[in-house]
mmCIF file of C-alpha atoms in Angstrom:
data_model
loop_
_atom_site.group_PDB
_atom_site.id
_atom_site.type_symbol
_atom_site.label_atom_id
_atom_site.label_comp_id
_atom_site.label_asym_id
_atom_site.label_seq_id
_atom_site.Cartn_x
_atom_site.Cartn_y
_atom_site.Cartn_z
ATOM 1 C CA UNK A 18 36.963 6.195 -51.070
ATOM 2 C CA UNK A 19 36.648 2.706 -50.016
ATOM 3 C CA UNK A 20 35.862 1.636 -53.442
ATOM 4 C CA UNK A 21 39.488 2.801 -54.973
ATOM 5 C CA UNK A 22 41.179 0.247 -52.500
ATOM 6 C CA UNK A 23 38.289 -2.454 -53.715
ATOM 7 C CA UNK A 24 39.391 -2.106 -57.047
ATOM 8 C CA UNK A 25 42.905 -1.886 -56.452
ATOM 9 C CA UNK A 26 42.751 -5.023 -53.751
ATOM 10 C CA UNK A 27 40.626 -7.225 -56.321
ATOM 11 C CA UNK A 28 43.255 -6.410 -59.195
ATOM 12 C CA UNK A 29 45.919 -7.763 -56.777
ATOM 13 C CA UNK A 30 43.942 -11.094 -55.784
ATOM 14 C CA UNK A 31 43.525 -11.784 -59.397
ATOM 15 C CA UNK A 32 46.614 -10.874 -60.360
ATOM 16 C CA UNK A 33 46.229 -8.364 -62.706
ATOM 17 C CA UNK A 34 48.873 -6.123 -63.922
ATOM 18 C CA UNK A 35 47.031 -2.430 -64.150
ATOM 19 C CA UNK A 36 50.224 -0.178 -63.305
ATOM 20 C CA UNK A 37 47.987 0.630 -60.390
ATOM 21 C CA UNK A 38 49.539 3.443 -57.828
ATOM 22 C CA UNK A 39 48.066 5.432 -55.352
ATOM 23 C CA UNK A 40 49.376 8.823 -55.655
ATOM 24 C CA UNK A 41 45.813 10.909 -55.179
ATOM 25 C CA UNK A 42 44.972 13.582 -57.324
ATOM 26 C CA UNK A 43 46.385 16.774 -58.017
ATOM 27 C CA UNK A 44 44.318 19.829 -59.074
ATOM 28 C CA UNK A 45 46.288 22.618 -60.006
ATOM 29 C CA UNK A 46 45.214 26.345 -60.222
ATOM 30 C CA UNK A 47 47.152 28.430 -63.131
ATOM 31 C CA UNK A 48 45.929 31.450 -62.885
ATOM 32 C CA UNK A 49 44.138 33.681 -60.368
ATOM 33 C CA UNK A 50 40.212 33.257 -61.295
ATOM 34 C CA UNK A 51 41.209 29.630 -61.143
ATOM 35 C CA UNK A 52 43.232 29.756 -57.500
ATOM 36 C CA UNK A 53 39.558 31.417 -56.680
ATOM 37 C CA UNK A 54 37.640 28.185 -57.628
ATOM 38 C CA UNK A 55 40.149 25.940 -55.948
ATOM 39 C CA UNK A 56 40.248 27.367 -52.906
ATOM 40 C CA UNK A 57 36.879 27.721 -52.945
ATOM 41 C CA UNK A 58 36.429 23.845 -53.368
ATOM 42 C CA UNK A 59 38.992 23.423 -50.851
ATOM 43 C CA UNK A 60 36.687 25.173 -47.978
ATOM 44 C CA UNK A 61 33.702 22.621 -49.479
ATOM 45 C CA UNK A 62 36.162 19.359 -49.000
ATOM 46 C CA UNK A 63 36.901 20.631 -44.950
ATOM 47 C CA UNK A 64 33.197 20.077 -44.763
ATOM 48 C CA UNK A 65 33.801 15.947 -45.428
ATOM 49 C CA UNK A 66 37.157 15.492 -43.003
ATOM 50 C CA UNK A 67 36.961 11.732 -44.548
ATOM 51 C CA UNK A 68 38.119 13.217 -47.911
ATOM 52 C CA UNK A 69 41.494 13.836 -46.815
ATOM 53 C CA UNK A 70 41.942 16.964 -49.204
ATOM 54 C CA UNK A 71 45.136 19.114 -48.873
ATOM 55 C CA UNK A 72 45.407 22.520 -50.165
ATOM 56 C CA UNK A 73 49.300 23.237 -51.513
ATOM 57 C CA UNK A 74 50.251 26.602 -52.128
ATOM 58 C CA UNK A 75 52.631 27.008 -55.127
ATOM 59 C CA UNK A 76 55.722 25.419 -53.795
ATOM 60 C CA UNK A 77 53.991 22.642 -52.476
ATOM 61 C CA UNK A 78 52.308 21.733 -55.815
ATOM 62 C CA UNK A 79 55.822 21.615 -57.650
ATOM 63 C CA UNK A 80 57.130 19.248 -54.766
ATOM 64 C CA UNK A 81 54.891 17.185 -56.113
ATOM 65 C CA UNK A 82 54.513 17.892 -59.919
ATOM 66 C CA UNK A 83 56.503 20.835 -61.673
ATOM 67 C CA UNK A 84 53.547 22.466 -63.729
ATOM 68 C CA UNK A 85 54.385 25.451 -65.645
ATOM 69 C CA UNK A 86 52.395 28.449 -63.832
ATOM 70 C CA UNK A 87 50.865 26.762 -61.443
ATOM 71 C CA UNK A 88 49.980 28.995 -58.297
ATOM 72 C CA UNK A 89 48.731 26.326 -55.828
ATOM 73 C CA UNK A 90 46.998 23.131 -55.925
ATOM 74 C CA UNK A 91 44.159 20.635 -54.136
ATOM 75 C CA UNK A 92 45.598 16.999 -53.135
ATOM 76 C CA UNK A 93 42.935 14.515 -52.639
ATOM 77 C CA UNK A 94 44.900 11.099 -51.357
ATOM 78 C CA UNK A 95 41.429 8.896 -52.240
ATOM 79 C CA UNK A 96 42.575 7.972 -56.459
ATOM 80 C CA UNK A 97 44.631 5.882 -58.123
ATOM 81 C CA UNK A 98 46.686 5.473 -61.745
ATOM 82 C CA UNK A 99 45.580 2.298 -63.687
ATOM 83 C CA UNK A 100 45.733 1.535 -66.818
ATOM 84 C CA UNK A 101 41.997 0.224 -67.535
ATOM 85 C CA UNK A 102 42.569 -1.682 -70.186
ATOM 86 C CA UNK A 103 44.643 -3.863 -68.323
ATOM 87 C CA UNK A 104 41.983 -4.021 -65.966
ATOM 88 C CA UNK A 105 39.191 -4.848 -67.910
ATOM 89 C CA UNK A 106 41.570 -7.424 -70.057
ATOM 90 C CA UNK A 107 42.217 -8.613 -66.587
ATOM 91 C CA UNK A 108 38.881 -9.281 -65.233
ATOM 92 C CA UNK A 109 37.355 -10.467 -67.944
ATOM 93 C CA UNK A 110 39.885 -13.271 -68.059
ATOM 94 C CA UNK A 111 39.381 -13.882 -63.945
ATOM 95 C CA UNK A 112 36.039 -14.509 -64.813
ATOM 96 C CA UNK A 113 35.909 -16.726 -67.858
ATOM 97 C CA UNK A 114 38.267 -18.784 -65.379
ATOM 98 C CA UNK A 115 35.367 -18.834 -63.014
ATOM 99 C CA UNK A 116 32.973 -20.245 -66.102
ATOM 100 C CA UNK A 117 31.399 -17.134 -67.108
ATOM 101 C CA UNK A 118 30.585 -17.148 -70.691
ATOM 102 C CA UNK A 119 31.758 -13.383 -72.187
ATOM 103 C CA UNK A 120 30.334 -12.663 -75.701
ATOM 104 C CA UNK A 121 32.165 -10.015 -77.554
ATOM 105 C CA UNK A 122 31.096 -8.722 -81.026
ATOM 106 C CA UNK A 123 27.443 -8.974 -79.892
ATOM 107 C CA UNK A 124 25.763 -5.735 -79.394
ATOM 108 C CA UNK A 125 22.457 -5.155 -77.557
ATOM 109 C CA UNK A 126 20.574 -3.542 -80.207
ATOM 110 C CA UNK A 127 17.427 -3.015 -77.756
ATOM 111 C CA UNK A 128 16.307 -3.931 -74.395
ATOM 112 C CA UNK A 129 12.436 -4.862 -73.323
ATOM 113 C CA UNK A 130 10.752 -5.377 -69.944
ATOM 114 C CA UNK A 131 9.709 -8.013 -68.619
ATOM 115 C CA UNK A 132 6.307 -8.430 -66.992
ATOM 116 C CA UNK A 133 4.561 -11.279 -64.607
ATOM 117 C CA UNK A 134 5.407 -14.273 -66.131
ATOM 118 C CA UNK A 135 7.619 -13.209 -68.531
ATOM 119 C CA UNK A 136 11.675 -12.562 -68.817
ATOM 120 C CA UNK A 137 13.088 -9.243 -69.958
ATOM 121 C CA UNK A 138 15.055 -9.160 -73.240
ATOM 122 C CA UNK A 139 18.072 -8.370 -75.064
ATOM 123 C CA UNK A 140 17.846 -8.052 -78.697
ATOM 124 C CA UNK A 141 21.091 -9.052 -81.005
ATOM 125 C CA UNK A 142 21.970 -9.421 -84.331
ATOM 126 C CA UNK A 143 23.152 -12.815 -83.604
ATOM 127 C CA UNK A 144 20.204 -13.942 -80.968
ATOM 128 C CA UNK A 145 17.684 -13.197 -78.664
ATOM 129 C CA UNK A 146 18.527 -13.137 -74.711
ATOM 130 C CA UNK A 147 15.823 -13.798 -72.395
ATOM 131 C CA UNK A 148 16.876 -13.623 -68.446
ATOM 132 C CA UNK A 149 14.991 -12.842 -65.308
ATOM 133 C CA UNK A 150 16.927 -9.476 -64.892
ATOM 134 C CA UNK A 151 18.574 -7.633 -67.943
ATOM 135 C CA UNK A 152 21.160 -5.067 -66.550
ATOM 136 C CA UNK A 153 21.957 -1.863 -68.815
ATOM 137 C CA UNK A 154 25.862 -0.703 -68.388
ATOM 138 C CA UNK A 155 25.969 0.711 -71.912
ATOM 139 C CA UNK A 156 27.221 4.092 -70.413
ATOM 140 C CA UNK A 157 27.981 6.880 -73.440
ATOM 141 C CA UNK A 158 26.197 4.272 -75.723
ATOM 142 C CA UNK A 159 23.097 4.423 -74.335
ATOM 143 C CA UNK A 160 21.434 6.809 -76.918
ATOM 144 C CA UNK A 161 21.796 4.552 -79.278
ATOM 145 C CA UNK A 162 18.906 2.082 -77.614
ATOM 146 C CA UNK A 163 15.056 2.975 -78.363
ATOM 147 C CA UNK A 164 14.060 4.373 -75.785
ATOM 148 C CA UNK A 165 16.807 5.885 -74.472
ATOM 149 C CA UNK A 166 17.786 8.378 -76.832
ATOM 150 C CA UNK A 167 17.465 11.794 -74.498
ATOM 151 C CA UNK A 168 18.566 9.594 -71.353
ATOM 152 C CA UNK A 169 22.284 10.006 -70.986
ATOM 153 C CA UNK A 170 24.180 12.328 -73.248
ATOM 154 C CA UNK A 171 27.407 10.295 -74.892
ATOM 155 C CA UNK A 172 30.232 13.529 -74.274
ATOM 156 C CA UNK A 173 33.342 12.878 -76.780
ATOM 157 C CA UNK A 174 36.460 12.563 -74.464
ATOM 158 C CA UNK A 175 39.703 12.632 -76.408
ATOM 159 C CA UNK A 176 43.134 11.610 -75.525
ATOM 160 C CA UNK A 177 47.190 11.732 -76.540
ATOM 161 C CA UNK A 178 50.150 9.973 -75.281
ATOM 162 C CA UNK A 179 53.948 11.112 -75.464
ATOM 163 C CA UNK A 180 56.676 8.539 -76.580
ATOM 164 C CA UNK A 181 58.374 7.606 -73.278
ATOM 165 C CA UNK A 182 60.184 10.145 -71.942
ATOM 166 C CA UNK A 183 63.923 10.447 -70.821
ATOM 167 C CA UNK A 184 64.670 10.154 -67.368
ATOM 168 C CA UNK A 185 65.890 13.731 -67.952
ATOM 169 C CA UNK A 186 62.836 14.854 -68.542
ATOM 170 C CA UNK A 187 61.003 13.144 -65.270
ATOM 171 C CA UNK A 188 63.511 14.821 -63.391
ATOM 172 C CA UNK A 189 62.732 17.899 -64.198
ATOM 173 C CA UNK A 190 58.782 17.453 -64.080
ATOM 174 C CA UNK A 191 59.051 15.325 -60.863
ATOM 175 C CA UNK A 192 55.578 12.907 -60.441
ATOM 176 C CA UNK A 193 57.632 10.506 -58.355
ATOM 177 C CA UNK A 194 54.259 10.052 -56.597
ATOM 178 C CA UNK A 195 52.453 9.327 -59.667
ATOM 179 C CA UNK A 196 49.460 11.551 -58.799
ATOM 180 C CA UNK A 197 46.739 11.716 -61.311
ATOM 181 C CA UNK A 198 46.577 15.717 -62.247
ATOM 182 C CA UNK A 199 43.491 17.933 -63.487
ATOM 183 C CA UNK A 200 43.576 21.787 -63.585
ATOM 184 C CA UNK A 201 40.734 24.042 -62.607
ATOM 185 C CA UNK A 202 40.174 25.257 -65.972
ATOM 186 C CA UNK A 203 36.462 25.069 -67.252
ATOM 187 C CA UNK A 204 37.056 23.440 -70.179
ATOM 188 C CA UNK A 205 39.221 21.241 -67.908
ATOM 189 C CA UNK A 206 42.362 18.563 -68.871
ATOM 190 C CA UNK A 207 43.194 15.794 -66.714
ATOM 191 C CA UNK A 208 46.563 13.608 -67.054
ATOM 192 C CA UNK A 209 48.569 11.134 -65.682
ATOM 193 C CA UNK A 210 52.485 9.713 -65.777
ATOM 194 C CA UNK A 211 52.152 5.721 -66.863
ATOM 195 C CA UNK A 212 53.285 3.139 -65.957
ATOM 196 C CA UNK A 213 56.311 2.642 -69.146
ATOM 197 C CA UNK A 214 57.037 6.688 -68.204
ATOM 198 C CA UNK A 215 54.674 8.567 -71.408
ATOM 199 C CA UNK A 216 52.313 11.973 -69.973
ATOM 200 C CA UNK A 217 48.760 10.808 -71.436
ATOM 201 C CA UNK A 218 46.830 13.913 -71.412
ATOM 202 C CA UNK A 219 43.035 14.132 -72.086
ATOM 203 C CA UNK A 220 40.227 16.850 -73.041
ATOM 204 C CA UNK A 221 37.274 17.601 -74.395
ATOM 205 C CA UNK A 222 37.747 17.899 -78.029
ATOM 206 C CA UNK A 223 34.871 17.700 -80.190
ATOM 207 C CA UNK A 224 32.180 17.697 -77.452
ATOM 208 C CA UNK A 225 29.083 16.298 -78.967
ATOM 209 C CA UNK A 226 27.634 15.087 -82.623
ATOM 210 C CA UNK A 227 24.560 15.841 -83.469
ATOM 211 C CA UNK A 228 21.436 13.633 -82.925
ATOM 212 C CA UNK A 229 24.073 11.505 -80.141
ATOM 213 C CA UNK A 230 25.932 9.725 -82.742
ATOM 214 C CA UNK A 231 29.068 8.017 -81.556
ATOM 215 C CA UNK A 232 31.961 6.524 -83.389
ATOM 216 C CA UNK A 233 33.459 3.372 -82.747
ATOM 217 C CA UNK A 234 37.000 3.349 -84.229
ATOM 218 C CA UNK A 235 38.359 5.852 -81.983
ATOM 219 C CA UNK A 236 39.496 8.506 -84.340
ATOM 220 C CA UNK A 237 40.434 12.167 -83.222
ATOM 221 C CA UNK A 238 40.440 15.210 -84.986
ATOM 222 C CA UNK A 239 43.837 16.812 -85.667
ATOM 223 C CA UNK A 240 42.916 19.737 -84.518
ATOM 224 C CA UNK A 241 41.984 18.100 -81.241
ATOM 225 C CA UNK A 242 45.752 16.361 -81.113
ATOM 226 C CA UNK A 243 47.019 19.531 -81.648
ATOM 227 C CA UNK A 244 45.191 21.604 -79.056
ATOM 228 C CA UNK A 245 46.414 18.572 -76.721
ATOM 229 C CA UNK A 246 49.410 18.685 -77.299
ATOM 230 C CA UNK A 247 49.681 22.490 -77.367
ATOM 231 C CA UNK A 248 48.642 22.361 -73.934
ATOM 232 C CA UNK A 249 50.876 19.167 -72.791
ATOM 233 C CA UNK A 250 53.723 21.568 -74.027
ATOM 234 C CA UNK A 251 52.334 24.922 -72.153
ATOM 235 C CA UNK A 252 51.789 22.959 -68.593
ATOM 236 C CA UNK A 253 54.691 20.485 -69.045
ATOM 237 C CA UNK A 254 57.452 22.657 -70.848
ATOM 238 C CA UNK A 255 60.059 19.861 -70.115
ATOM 239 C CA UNK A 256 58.504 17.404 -73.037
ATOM 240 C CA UNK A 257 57.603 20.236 -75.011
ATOM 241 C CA UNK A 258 59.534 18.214 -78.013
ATOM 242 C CA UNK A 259 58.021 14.765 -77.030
ATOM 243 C CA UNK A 260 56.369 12.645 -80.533
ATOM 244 C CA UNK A 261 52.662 12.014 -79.809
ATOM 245 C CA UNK A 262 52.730 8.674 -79.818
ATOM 246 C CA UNK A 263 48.828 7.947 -79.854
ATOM 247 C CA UNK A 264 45.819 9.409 -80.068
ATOM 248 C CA UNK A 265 41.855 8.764 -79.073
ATOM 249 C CA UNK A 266 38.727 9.125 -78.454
ATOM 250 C CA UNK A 267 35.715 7.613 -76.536
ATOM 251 C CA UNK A 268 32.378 8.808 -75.065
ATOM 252 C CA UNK A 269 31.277 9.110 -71.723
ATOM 253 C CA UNK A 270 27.503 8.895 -70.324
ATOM 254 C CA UNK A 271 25.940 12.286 -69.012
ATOM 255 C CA UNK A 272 22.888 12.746 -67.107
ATOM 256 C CA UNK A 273 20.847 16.160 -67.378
ATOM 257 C CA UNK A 274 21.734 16.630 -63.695
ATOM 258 C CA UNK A 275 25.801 15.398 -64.265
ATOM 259 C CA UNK A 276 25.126 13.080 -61.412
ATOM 260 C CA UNK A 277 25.308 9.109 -61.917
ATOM 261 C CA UNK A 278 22.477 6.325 -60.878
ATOM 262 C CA UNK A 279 21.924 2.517 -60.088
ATOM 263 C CA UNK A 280 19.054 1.247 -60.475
ATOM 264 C CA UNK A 281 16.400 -2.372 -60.460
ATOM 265 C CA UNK A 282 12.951 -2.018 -61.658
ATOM 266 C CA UNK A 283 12.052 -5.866 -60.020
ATOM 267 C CA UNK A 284 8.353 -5.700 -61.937
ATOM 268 C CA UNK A 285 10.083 -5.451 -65.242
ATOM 269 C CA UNK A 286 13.599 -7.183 -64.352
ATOM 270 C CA UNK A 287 15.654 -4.274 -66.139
ATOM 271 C CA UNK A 288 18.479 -2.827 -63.979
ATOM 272 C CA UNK A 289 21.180 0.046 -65.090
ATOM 273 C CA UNK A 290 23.985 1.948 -64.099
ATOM 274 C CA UNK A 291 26.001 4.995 -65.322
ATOM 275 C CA UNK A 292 25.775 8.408 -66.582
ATOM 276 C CA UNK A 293 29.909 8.275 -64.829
ATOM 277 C CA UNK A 294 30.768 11.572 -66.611
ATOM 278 C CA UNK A 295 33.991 10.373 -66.894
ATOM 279 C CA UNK A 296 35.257 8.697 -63.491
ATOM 280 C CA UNK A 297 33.879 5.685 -64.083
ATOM 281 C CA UNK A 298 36.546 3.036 -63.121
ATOM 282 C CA UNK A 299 35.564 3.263 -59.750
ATOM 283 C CA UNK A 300 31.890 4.090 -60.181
ATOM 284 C CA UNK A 301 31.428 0.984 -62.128
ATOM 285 C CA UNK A 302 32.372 -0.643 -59.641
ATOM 286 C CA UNK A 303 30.615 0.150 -57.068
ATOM 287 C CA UNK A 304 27.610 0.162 -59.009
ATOM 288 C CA UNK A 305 27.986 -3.276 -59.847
ATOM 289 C CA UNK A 306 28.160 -4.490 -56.406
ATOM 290 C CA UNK A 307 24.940 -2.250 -56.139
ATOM 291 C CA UNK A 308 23.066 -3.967 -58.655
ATOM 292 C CA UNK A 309 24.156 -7.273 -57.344
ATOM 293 C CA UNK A 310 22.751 -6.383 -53.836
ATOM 294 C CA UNK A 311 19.630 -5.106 -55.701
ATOM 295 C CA UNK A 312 19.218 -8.502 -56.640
ATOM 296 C CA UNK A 313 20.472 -10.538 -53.813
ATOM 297 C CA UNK A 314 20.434 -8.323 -50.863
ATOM 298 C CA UNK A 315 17.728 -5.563 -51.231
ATOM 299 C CA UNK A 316 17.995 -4.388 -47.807
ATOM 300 C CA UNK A 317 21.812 -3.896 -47.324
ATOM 301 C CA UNK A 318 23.814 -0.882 -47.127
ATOM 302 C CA UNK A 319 25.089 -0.397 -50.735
ATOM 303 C CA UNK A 320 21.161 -0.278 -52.141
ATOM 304 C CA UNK A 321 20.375 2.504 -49.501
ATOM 305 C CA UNK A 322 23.050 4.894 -50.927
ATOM 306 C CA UNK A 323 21.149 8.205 -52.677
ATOM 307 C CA UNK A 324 22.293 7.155 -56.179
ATOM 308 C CA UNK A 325 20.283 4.731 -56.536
ATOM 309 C CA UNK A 326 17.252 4.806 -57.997
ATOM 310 C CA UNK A 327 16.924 8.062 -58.704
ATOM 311 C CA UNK A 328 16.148 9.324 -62.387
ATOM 312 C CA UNK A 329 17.330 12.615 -63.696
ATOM 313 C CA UNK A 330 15.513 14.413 -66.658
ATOM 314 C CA UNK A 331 16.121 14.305 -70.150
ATOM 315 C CA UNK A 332 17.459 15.659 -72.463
ATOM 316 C CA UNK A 333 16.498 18.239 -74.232
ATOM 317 C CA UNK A 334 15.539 16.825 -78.254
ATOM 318 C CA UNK A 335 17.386 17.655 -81.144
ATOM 319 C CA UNK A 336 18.380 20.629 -82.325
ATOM 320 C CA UNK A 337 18.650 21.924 -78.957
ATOM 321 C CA UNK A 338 20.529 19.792 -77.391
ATOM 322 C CA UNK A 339 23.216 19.823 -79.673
ATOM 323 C CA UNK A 340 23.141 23.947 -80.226
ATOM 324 C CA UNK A 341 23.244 23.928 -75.895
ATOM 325 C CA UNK A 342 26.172 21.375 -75.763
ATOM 326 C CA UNK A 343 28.248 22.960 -78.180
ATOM 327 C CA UNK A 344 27.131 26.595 -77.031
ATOM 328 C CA UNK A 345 28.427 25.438 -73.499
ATOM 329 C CA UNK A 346 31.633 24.679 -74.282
ATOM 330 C CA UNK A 347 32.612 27.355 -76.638
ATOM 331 C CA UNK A 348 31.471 29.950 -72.972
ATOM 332 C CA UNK A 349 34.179 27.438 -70.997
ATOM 333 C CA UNK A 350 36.895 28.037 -73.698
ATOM 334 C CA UNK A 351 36.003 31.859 -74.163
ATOM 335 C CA UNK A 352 36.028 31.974 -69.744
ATOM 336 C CA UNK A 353 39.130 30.216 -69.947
ATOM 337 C CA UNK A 354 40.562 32.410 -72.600
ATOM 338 C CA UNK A 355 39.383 35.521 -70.657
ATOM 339 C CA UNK A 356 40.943 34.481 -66.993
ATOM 340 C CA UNK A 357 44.187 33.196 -68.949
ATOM 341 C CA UNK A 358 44.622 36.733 -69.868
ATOM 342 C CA UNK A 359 44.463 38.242 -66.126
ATOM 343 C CA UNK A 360 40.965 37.986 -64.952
ATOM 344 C CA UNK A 361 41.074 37.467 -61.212
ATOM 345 C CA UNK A 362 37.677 35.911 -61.037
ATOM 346 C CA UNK A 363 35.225 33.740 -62.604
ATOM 347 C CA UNK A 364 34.413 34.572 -65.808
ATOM 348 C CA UNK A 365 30.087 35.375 -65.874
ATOM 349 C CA UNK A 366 30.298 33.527 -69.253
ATOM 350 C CA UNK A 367 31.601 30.406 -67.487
ATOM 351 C CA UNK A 368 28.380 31.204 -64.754
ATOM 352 C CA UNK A 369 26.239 31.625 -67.504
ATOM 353 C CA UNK A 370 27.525 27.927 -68.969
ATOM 354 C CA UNK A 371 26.857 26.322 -65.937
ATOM 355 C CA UNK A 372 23.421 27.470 -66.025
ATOM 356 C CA UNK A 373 22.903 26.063 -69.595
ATOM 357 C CA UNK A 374 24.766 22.786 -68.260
ATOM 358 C CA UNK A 375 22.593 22.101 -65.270
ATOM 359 C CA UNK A 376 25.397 21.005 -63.278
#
């Protein structure tokens, strides 16, 4: 919690523009096996008072976004809209001010220990980089480092954006309090209202190539734009007849166990951080303030926290991890499919997915 207002208090010292607001975040229920689920979750949040999670019943959700069918909602006040590519344009400029050299179109292409005597490595095409600590924030791109093929799974993530809507339209919909939004669906979607007035609405997509390949032009599938925005038009019936603007795609890093880590080896000098499953704005974050007490300040509150340290399993090799990824998400879609049509509860083939998942 206290990280959000970190991130949102160092954007203002530096002066960067993210089209940061603090609405919280809105999960909506739209159908009964989902209201199930989030009031479930909701009895799990009055465990942690410090959460500060609301549950809305139906009228109470559209007072604060109008989402076709939605039967009640989950307001957690602890998240922010931003724009992160403000914020990382941002940063990296506060600290190039500061003298810190930032080398772009240089890609760690492997990472070695170090041992007594001897600094740990980064290999490049354009260098070697030998330093007394070498810290790994390559999040869904981690596969792609020898070594750490089965560590962290790199989950496609996929993305659209409306032309900016009329004020109409907003009218209708409501979102004065820019509140991120998410639904309780299994094969979930998760939104926000930006800062020039477009919906950007993300899902899953594609979930996984085989053998953790990852693409670096951003490219989406039609069919993936169109399942987007078939479901931009189903929850937000207002801009049903909104022009996609722009599309994407990026991956995220997934542990085994769905859980993220910090960590400092000091023998070897290699540090990481990640395996976000998708929230990692604020997770990075705080795990970089980790890592830099891992190296400065050992002992201090931030490097006692559980995450760090810990290591999760791997993956399982090829071809069963991609035939359990993709196996996985076709059970969410055919739960989701199944409760969309009237069942009251969770689906068994969503329970049976969450098994496979390890989550």
């Amino acid at each position: 919690n206290a990280t959000v207002d970190e991130v949102i208090s160092v954007a203002a010292a530096e002066g960067i523009d993210a089209g940061i607001v603090k609405g919280g975040e809105l999960n909506v229920a739209r159908n009964p096996a989902q209201l199930q689920r989030l009031r479930a979750w909701a009895r799990e949040e009055d465990q942690w008072p410090q959460s500060g999670a609301r549950l809305l019943d139906a009228a109470e959700t559209a007072g604060r976004v109008r989402i076709a069918g939605a039967l009640g909602g989950l307001h957690h006040p602890h998240c922010a809209r931003i724009q992160p590519a403000q914020l990382v344009r941002g940063l990296a400029a506060a600290v190039e001010a500061l003298g810190v050299p930032v080398y772009e179109q240089t890609p760690v292409t492997e990472i070695r220990p170090g041992r007594a005597g001897v600094p740990a490595v980064a290999e490049t095409p354009r260098g070697t980089v030998r330093a007394r600590y070498v810290l790994r924030a390559t999040e869904g791109f981690t596969a792609n480092l020898p070594g750490s093929h089965r560590e962290w799974l790199p989950m496609n993530s996929s993305m659209i954006v409306t032309e900016p809507l009329a004020e109409r339209v907003w009218e209708e919909i409501g979102w004065a309090g820019r509140d991120t939004v998410a639904d309780m669906a299994h094969a979930y979607m998760y939104a926000q209202r930006t800062a020039d007035g477009r919906i950007a609405l993300g899902g899953r997509g594609v979930p996984y190539r085989f053998g953790s390949r990852t693409d670096s032009d951003g490219a989406t599938q039609p069919a993936t734009i169109a399942g987007l925005a078939s479901l931009l038009s189903e929850m937000f019936p207002a801009a049903a007849g909104a022009r996609i603007d722009h599309a994407w795609a990026g991956v995220l890093g997934v542990p085994r166990d769905w859980k993220a880590t910090v960590g400092l080896d000091p023998a070897t000098g290699v540090g990481w951080a990640g395996g976000y499953v998708g929230t990692g704005v604020t997770a990075s974050n705080l795990a970089g303030r980790t890592l830099r007490d891992l190296i400065l300040a050992p002992d201090s509150e931030l490097t006692r926290m559980p995450w760090v340290n810990r290591r999760a399993r791997g993956w399982e090799p090829e071809p069963l991890r991609w035939l359990g990824v993709n196996t996985m998400y076709r059970a969410y879609h055919a739960a989701d499919r199944a409760e969309g049509s009237g069942r009251s509860t969770t689906s068994p083939i969503a329970k049976a997915a969450d098994l496979i998942s390890g989550r």
